[in-house]
Tab-separated table of C-alpha atoms in Angstrom:
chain	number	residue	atom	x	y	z
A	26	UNK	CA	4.869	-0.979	18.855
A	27	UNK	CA	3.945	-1.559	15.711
A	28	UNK	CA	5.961	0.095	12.197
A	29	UNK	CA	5.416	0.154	8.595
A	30	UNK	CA	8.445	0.275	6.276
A	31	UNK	CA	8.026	1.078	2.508
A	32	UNK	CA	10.315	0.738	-0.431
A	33	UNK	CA	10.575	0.659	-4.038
A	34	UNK	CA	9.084	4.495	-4.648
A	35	UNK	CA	11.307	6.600	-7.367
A	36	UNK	CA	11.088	8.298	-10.623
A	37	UNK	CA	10.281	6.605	-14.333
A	38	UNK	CA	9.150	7.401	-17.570
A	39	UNK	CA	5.601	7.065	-19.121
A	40	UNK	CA	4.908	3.787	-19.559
A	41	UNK	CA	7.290	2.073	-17.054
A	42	UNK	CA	6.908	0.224	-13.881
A	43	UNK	CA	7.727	0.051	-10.093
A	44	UNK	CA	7.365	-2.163	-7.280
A	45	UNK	CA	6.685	-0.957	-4.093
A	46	UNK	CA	6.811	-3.028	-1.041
A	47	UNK	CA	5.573	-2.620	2.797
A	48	UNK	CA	6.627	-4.785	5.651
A	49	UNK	CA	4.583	-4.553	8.719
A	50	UNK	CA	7.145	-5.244	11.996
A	51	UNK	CA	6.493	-5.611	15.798
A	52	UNK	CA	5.172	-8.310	17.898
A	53	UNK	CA	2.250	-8.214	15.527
A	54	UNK	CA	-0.385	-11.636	16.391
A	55	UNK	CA	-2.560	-10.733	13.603
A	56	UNK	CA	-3.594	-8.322	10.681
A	57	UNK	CA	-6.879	-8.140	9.010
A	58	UNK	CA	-6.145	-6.410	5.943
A	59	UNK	CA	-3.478	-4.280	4.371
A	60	UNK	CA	-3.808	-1.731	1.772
A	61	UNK	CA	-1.714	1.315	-0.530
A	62	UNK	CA	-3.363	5.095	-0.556
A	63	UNK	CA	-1.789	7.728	-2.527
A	64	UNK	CA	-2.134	11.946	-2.443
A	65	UNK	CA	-0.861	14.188	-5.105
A	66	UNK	CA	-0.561	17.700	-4.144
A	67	UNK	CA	-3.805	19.215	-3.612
A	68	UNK	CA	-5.916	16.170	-4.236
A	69	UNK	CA	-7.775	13.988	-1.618
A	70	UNK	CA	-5.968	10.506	-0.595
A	71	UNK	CA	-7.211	7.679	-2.711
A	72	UNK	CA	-7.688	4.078	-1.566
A	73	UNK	CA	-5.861	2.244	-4.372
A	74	UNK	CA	-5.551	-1.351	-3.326
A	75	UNK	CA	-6.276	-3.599	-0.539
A	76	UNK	CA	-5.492	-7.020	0.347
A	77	UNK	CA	-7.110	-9.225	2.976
A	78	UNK	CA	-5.282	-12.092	5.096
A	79	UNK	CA	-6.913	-14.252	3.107
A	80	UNK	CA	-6.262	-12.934	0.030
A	81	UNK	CA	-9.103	-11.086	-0.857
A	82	UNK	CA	-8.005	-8.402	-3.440
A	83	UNK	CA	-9.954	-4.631	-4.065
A	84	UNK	CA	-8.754	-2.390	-6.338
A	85	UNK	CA	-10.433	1.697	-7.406
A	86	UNK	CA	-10.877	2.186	-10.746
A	87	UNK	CA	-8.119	4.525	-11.836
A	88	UNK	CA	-5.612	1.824	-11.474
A	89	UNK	CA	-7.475	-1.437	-11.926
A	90	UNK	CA	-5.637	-3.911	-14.745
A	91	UNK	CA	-2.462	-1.668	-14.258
A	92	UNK	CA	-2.037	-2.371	-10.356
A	93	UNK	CA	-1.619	-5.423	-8.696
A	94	UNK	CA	-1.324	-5.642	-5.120
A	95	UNK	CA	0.178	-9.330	-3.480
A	96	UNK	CA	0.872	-10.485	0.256
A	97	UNK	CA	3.219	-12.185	1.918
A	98	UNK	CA	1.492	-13.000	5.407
A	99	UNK	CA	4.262	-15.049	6.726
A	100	UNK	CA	6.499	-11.901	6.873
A	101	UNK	CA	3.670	-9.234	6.797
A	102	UNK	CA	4.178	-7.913	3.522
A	103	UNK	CA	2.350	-6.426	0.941
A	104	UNK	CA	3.491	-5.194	-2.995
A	105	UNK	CA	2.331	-2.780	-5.611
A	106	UNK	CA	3.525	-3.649	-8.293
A	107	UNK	CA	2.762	-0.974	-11.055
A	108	UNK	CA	2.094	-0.972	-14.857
A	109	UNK	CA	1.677	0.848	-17.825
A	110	UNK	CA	2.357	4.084	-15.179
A	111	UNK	CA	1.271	7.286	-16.486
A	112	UNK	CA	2.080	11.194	-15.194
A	113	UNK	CA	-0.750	11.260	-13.389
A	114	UNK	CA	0.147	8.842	-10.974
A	115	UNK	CA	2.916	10.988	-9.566
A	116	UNK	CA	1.498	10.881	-5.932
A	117	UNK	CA	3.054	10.105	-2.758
A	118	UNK	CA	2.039	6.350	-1.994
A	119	UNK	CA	0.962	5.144	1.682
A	120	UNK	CA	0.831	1.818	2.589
A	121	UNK	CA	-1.983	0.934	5.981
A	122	UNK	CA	-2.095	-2.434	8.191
A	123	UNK	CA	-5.900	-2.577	9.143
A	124	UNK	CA	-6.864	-4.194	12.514
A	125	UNK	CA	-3.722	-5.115	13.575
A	126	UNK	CA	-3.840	-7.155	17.067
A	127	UNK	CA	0.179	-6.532	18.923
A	128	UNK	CA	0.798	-9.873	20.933
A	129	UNK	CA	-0.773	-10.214	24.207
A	130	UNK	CA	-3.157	-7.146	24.008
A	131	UNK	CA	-6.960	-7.516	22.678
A	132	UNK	CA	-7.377	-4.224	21.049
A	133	UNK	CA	-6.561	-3.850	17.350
A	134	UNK	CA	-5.675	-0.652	16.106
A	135	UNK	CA	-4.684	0.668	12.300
A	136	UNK	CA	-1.361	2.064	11.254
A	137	UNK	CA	-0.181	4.149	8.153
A	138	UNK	CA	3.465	4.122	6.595
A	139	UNK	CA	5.643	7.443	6.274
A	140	UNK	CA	4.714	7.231	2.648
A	141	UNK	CA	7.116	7.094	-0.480
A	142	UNK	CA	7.326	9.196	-3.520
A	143	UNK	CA	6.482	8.077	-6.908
A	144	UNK	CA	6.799	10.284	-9.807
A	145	UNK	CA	6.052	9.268	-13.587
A	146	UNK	CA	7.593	11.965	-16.246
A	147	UNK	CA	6.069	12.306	-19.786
């Protein structure tokens, strides 16, 4: 059983900032990679960020040097923190655990958040 808890998500003002944070909980042995996706209403779901165990940092273009995304693997957590934010980022923002390996079982399986509103007014 494996869960993924965001925070952080609410309204602001061209040109402000948020940090969102996801904490991955369970009897969890291992997690290759966590990441944040977003949707806005009637667009696809964009890969924004993503994070490896080790560190390993990816970002897409419409938010690279305004995004960063950080990890905490000691308590399987992962920020967003987010810059410079502009109306068009109003999406609702997912965070993923990729490969995750649950204590005592071999399979590793991936797992989404409920997601968490973020909405940027001129």
């Amino acid at each position: 059983q494996v869960q993924l808890v965001e925070s952080g998500g609410g309204s602001v003002q061209t040109g402000g900032s948020l940090r969102l944070s996801c904490t991955a909980s369970g009897s969890i042995f291992s997690i290759n990679a966590m990441g944040w996706y977003r949707q806005a209403p009637g667009k696809q779901r964009e890969l924004l960020a993503r994070i490896s165990s080790g560190g390993v940092t990816n970002y897409a273009h419409s938010v690279k040097g305004r995004f960063t995304i950080s990890r905490d693997n000691a308590v399987n957590t992962i920020y967003l923190q987010m810059n410079s934010l502009k109306p068009e980022d109003t999406a609702v923002y997912y965070c993923t655990a990729e490969g995750v390996q649950i204590a005592s079982q071999l399979s590793r399986n991936d797992y989404w958040g409920q997601g968490t509103q973020v909405t940027v007014s001129s």
